[in-house]
Coordinates of C-alpha atoms in Angstrom, one line a residue:
X1 CA 81.8 -23.6 -28.4
X2 CA 78.4 -23.4 -30.6
X3 CA 75.7 -21.2 -29.5
X4 CA 73.7 -22.0 -32.5
X5 CA 71.4 -24.5 -31.2
X6 CA 71.0 -22.5 -27.5
X7 CA 70.4 -19.5 -29.5
X8 CA 67.1 -20.8 -31.8
X9 CA 66.0 -23.3 -29.4
X10 CA 65.4 -19.4 -26.6
X11 CA 63.6 -17.8 -30.2
X12 CA 61.4 -20.9 -30.6
X13 CA 60.1 -20.6 -27.3
X14 CA 59.6 -17.4 -27.8
X15 CA 57.9 -16.8 -30.7
X16 CA 55.5 -19.7 -29.1
X17 CA 54.3 -18.1 -26.3
X18 CA 53.8 -14.8 -28.3
X19 CA 51.4 -17.1 -31.0
X20 CA 49.5 -19.3 -28.3
X21 CA 49.4 -15.2 -26.9
X22 CA 45.4 -14.9 -26.5
X23 CA 44.6 -11.2 -29.1
X24 CA 42.3 -9.9 -30.6
X25 CA 41.7 -6.6 -33.0
X26 CA 38.9 -4.1 -32.1
X27 CA 35.9 -4.0 -33.6
X28 CA 33.1 -1.4 -34.9
X29 CA 29.3 -1.6 -33.8
X30 CA 26.4 -1.7 -31.9
X31 CA 27.0 -0.9 -29.1
X32 CA 24.0 -0.9 -26.3
X33 CA 24.6 -0.6 -22.1
X34 CA 21.6 -1.6 -20.1
X35 CA 20.9 -2.6 -16.9
X36 CA 20.2 -6.5 -15.6
X37 CA 17.7 -8.2 -14.0
X38 CA 15.2 -11.0 -13.5
X39 CA 11.2 -11.3 -14.4
X40 CA 8.1 -12.3 -12.7
X41 CA 5.0 -11.6 -15.3
X42 CA 1.8 -10.5 -12.6
X43 CA -2.0 -9.5 -14.1
X44 CA -2.7 -6.7 -14.2
X45 CA -5.0 -5.2 -10.6
X46 CA -3.9 -8.6 -8.6
X47 CA -5.1 -8.3 -5.5
X48 CA -5.7 -10.3 -2.4
X49 CA -9.7 -10.9 -1.8
X50 CA -10.4 -11.2 2.3
X51 CA -14.2 -11.0 4.1
X52 CA -15.2 -8.0 6.1
X53 CA -16.9 -10.7 9.0
X54 CA -15.7 -14.0 10.1
X55 CA -17.0 -16.8 9.6
X56 CA -17.7 -21.0 8.2
X57 CA -16.8 -20.6 4.3
X58 CA -20.4 -22.6 3.2
X59 CA -20.1 -22.3 -0.1
X60 CA -17.0 -22.0 -2.3
X61 CA -18.7 -20.9 -5.6
X62 CA -15.8 -20.3 -8.6
X63 CA -12.5 -22.1 -9.5
X64 CA -9.0 -21.8 -10.5
X65 CA -8.9 -19.4 -13.9
X66 CA -12.2 -19.1 -14.3
X67 CA -13.9 -16.0 -15.9
X68 CA -15.6 -13.8 -13.4
X69 CA -17.2 -10.6 -13.4
X70 CA -17.1 -7.0 -11.6
X71 CA -19.8 -7.8 -8.4
X72 CA -20.4 -12.0 -9.3
X73 CA -20.4 -13.9 -5.7
X74 CA -17.1 -15.4 -4.9
X75 CA -17.3 -16.6 -1.5
X76 CA -20.8 -17.5 0.9
X77 CA -19.4 -17.4 4.4
X78 CA -21.4 -19.0 7.5
X79 CA -21.4 -16.4 10.5
X80 CA -24.4 -15.8 13.0
X81 CA -22.5 -13.4 14.8
X82 CA -23.7 -10.4 12.5
X83 CA -26.8 -11.7 13.4
X84 CA -27.2 -11.6 16.7
X85 CA -25.1 -8.5 16.2
X86 CA -28.2 -6.9 15.0
X87 CA -30.6 -8.1 16.9
X88 CA -28.7 -6.6 20.7
X89 CA -28.5 -4.0 18.5
X90 CA -32.2 -3.0 16.7
X91 CA -32.7 -3.2 21.1
X92 CA -30.5 -0.6 23.1
X93 CA -31.8 1.8 19.3
X94 CA -35.2 1.0 20.7
X95 CA -34.6 1.5 24.4
X96 CA -32.9 5.1 22.7
X97 CA -36.0 5.5 20.7
X98 CA -37.9 5.4 24.4
X99 CA -35.5 6.8 27.1
X100 CA -35.9 10.4 24.0
X101 CA -38.6 10.5 22.5
X102 CA -41.4 8.2 24.7
X103 CA -44.2 9.3 27.5
X104 CA -42.1 8.4 30.8
X105 CA -38.9 9.1 29.3
X106 CA -36.6 10.6 31.7
X107 CA -36.8 14.2 30.3
X108 CA -40.5 13.8 30.9
X109 CA -40.3 13.3 34.9
X110 CA -37.0 16.2 35.0
X111 CA -40.2 18.5 33.6
X112 CA -42.1 17.8 36.1
X113 CA -39.9 18.4 38.2
X114 CA -38.8 21.6 37.4
X115 CA -42.9 22.4 36.7
X116 CA -43.3 21.9 40.7
X117 CA -39.8 23.4 41.0
X118 CA -40.7 26.4 39.5
X119 CA -44.1 27.2 41.7
X120 CA -42.0 27.0 44.8
X121 CA -40.2 29.1 43.7
X122 CA -42.6 31.3 42.3
X123 CA -44.4 30.7 45.8
X124 CA -41.4 30.9 48.3
X125 CA -40.5 34.2 45.8
X126 CA -43.5 36.4 47.1
X127 CA -43.3 35.4 50.6
X128 CA -39.7 36.8 50.6
X129 CA -40.5 39.7 48.7
X130 CA -43.0 40.2 50.8
X131 CA -41.5 39.8 54.7
X132 CA -39.4 42.0 53.2
X133 CA -41.3 44.6 52.5
X134 CA -43.1 43.9 55.9
X135 CA -39.6 44.3 57.5
X136 CA -38.8 47.5 55.5
X137 CA -41.4 49.9 58.0
X138 CA -40.2 47.4 61.0
X139 CA -42.8 45.2 61.3
X140 CA -42.7 41.0 62.0
X141 CA -39.0 40.3 63.2
X142 CA -35.8 39.2 61.7
X143 CA -35.3 35.5 61.9
X144 CA -38.7 35.6 60.1
X145 CA -37.6 37.5 57.1
X146 CA -33.9 35.5 57.6
X147 CA -36.2 32.6 56.7
X148 CA -38.4 33.7 54.4
X149 CA -35.1 35.0 52.1
X150 CA -32.5 31.0 53.1
X151 CA -36.9 29.6 51.3
X152 CA -37.0 31.6 48.6
X153 CA -32.6 30.6 47.3
X154 CA -32.6 26.9 48.5
X155 CA -36.1 27.1 46.0
X156 CA -34.2 29.8 43.1
X157 CA -30.7 27.2 42.9
X158 CA -32.4 23.9 42.8
X159 CA -34.8 25.4 40.1
X160 CA -31.4 26.7 37.9
X161 CA -30.0 23.5 39.3
X162 CA -32.9 20.7 37.4
X163 CA -33.0 23.0 34.3
X164 CA -29.1 21.9 33.4
X165 CA -30.7 18.5 35.1
X166 CA -32.3 18.2 32.2
X167 CA -29.9 20.3 29.4
X168 CA -27.6 17.3 30.4
X169 CA -29.3 14.8 30.0
X170 CA -31.3 15.6 27.4
X171 CA -27.9 16.0 25.7
X172 CA -26.1 12.9 26.5
X173 CA -29.8 11.3 26.0
X174 CA -29.5 12.2 21.9
X175 CA -26.1 11.8 21.3
X176 CA -27.1 7.9 22.8
X177 CA -29.5 7.6 20.4
X178 CA -27.3 8.7 17.5
X179 CA -25.1 6.1 18.4
X180 CA -27.2 3.3 18.2
X181 CA -28.3 3.9 14.9
X182 CA -25.1 3.7 13.9
X183 CA -24.6 1.0 16.3
X184 CA -27.6 -0.5 14.4
X185 CA -26.8 0.6 10.6
X186 CA -23.2 -1.5 11.1
X187 CA -24.7 -4.2 12.0
X188 CA -27.2 -3.9 8.9
X189 CA -24.2 -4.0 6.6
X190 CA -22.6 -6.5 8.2
X191 CA -25.2 -9.6 7.7
X192 CA -25.3 -8.1 4.1
X193 CA -21.5 -9.6 4.0
X194 CA -21.7 -13.1 4.0
X195 CA -21.3 -13.7 0.1
X196 CA -18.0 -12.4 -1.4
X197 CA -17.8 -10.4 -4.6
X198 CA -15.0 -9.0 -7.1
X199 CA -14.2 -6.3 -7.2
X200 CA -12.9 -6.8 -10.4
X201 CA -14.0 -7.9 -14.3
X202 CA -11.0 -10.8 -14.5
X203 CA -9.6 -13.9 -13.6
X204 CA -9.2 -15.7 -10.5
X205 CA -6.3 -17.0 -10.5
X206 CA -6.0 -18.9 -6.9
X207 CA -8.7 -20.0 -4.1
X208 CA -7.3 -20.2 -0.4
X209 CA -9.7 -22.0 1.2
X210 CA -11.9 -24.8 1.6
X211 CA -16.0 -24.9 2.3
X212 CA -15.7 -25.6 6.1
X213 CA -13.0 -24.1 6.6
X214 CA -12.5 -21.5 9.2
X215 CA -11.1 -18.2 8.5
X216 CA -11.0 -14.6 9.8
X217 CA -11.0 -11.0 8.4
X218 CA -7.2 -11.2 8.2
X219 CA -6.8 -13.9 5.8
X220 CA -6.6 -13.4 2.2
X221 CA -9.8 -16.1 0.6
X222 CA -8.5 -16.4 -2.7
X223 CA -5.9 -13.6 -6.0
X224 CA -7.2 -12.0 -7.8
X225 CA -6.3 -10.4 -11.0
X226 CA -6.6 -9.2 -15.1
X227 CA -7.3 -12.1 -17.6
X228 CA -5.1 -9.8 -19.7
X229 CA -3.5 -7.3 -19.2
X230 CA 0.0 -8.3 -17.5
X231 CA 2.7 -6.1 -15.8
X232 CA 6.9 -7.6 -16.2
X233 CA 7.3 -6.7 -11.9
X234 CA 11.5 -6.9 -12.1
X235 CA 14.0 -6.2 -9.2
X236 CA 17.0 -3.5 -10.2
X237 CA 19.8 -3.7 -7.3
X238 CA 19.9 -0.2 -5.8
X239 CA 23.0 0.8 -7.0
X240 CA 21.0 1.1 -11.1
X241 CA 17.6 2.7 -10.0
X242 CA 18.9 5.8 -10.1
X243 CA 19.9 5.3 -14.0
X244 CA 16.8 5.1 -14.7
X245 CA 13.6 6.4 -16.0
X246 CA 10.1 6.4 -17.6
X247 CA 9.3 5.2 -21.2
X248 CA 12.5 3.6 -21.5
X249 CA 12.9 0.7 -23.6
X250 CA 13.1 -2.9 -22.0
X251 CA 13.5 -5.9 -23.9
X252 CA 12.2 -9.4 -22.1
X253 CA 13.8 -13.1 -22.4
X254 CA 11.2 -15.4 -20.7
X255 CA 11.9 -18.9 -19.6
X256 CA 8.8 -20.3 -21.3
X257 CA 9.7 -18.3 -25.2
X258 CA 13.1 -19.0 -25.1
X259 CA 14.1 -18.0 -28.9
X260 CA 12.6 -14.9 -28.6
X261 CA 12.2 -11.6 -27.3
X262 CA 9.5 -9.5 -26.8
X263 CA 9.6 -5.1 -26.2
X264 CA 8.3 -3.2 -23.0
X265 CA 8.7 -0.4 -21.7
X266 CA 9.5 1.0 -18.0
X267 CA 5.9 2.0 -16.4
X268 CA 6.5 2.9 -13.3
X269 CA 9.1 2.4 -9.9
X270 CA 8.4 2.3 -6.4
X271 CA 10.3 4.5 -4.6
X272 CA 10.8 1.9 -0.8
X273 CA 13.8 -0.4 -1.1
X274 CA 13.1 -4.1 -0.2
X275 CA 15.2 -4.0 2.7
X276 CA 14.8 -8.2 2.9
X277 CA 16.6 -8.0 -0.9
X278 CA 17.8 -5.0 -1.1
X279 CA 16.3 -3.8 -4.5
X280 CA 13.5 -1.5 -6.4
X281 CA 11.0 -2.9 -7.5
X282 CA 10.3 -1.6 -11.6
X283 CA 7.3 -2.2 -13.3
X284 CA 7.1 -3.0 -17.1
X285 CA 3.5 -2.6 -19.4
X286 CA 4.7 -5.4 -23.4
X287 CA 4.9 -4.0 -26.0
X288 CA 4.0 -7.0 -28.0
X289 CA 2.9 -9.3 -25.3
X290 CA 3.0 -13.4 -25.7
X291 CA 0.6 -14.7 -26.9
X292 CA -0.1 -17.1 -23.8
X293 CA 0.6 -16.0 -20.4
X294 CA 0.7 -17.0 -17.1
X295 CA 1.1 -15.0 -13.8
X296 CA 4.5 -16.0 -12.5
X297 CA 6.2 -16.8 -15.5
X298 CA 9.6 -15.7 -14.8
X299 CA 13.1 -14.2 -17.3
X300 CA 15.8 -11.2 -17.8
X301 CA 15.4 -8.2 -19.0
X302 CA 17.2 -5.8 -20.4
X303 CA 16.7 -2.6 -19.4
X304 CA 18.3 -0.1 -22.5
X305 CA 20.2 3.4 -20.0
X306 CA 22.1 3.9 -23.9
X307 CA 22.1 2.8 -27.3
X308 CA 24.9 4.8 -29.5
X309 CA 25.4 2.9 -33.6
X310 CA 29.8 2.5 -35.4
X311 CA 31.9 2.6 -31.5
X312 CA 34.8 0.8 -32.2
X313 CA 35.1 -1.6 -29.1
X314 CA 37.1 -4.2 -27.7
X315 CA 36.1 -6.7 -24.4
X316 CA 35.9 -5.9 -21.3
X317 CA 37.5 -8.9 -20.0
X318 CA 41.2 -8.0 -22.2
X319 CA 41.4 -4.3 -19.3
X320 CA 43.9 -4.0 -17.4
X321 CA 43.8 -1.3 -13.7
X322 CA 40.5 -0.1 -15.1
X323 CA 41.1 1.4 -18.5
X324 CA 44.2 0.5 -20.5
X325 CA 45.2 -3.1 -23.0
X326 CA 48.3 -4.5 -23.6
X327 CA 49.9 -4.0 -27.0
X328 CA 53.0 -5.0 -29.1
X329 CA 54.4 -1.7 -28.1
X330 CA 53.2 -1.9 -24.2
X331 CA 50.4 -0.8 -22.1
X332 CA 48.5 2.2 -24.0
X333 CA 45.6 3.9 -22.0
X334 CA 42.5 3.9 -23.2
X335 CA 39.7 7.2 -22.7
X336 CA 37.0 4.6 -22.8
X337 CA 32.7 5.1 -22.8
X338 CA 29.6 3.4 -22.9
X339 CA 30.2 -0.4 -21.8
X340 CA 26.9 -3.1 -22.0
X341 CA 27.3 -6.9 -19.9
X342 CA 30.9 -7.9 -22.4
X343 CA 32.2 -4.6 -24.5
X344 CA 32.7 -1.5 -23.8
X345 CA 33.9 1.6 -26.4
X346 CA 37.0 3.0 -26.9
X347 CA 37.5 6.7 -27.4
X348 CA 41.2 7.4 -27.9
X349 CA 44.0 5.4 -27.3
X350 CA 44.1 2.4 -30.3
X351 CA 42.3 1.9 -33.0
X352 CA 40.6 -0.5 -35.9
X353 CA 44.5 -2.3 -36.6
X354 CA 45.7 -2.1 -32.7
X355 CA 46.0 -5.6 -31.2
X356 CA 45.3 -5.9 -28.4
X357 CA 46.8 -9.0 -26.1
X358 CA 45.4 -10.7 -22.3
X359 CA 47.7 -10.4 -20.1

């Protein structure tokens, strides 16, 4: 029985399988380890405009895209309530001033009562001590002595109470006057705030309200930010945030500039995690800024953690068990180093001439 054809068939199948199996050689290259992040472009110093009074919008004095100067009028608001409050505050202030400084004040009335009480006290005091001297000489009756003494003590106590009443009333009227003055000043300020102004020199990126709409102090009216300075907002996973520090290099790719990359540096790391998406916000500033930028442009970023030249690398897809590769001589355990999404550095275990295979 001849087995030669069968033997050659097995060899052919094995050889064919090996030739079709994916294999590659390690390659020396520059290797960059980075953290990936999606990005959004936002103007610097951007803020939402609010009014400190409620009311109805009368006029919107700017348009979206307009350049504005610091303290420039943006929105006019109609509101009669502050004017009424100012009038009421003015009346309250006048009443408080009249009560404290006026001729027919409460304090003057109490002063007159004190003067009258003092005269009674002085008269009762003279009568009491005269009666006391007579009684010591056994002149007069005990009942008359007790009557003079009681009247003297009542006069003395009444004078003491009136003086306390005067001091308390004076403090109360003084406090009421100060409160009325403060309330009047606040009302004056509110009546001046019918026109909302820009806090910075920049650009109007959004107008949220139209003329005729009723607004409250909680509602934003517009969005204003820098017209020529932009920030790169990145959302970084909590696993990677501890590896990032300020001034790290960042490579930016914007969807609007498909064929270009831009350089930036990390400028700020926010310490509070966003519980909604479990990420930390990181800001970066452009080194070479694109010619045209708009708020809300999106793209992707790679924050550079480490960079090495001329290192031996293999594709990460060839790794098995985390740090092993399949070679012609079997499974080899590697010592690994720097890595990125696609490649990983090989420190020892194989060299440039060692083919590795995919399982």
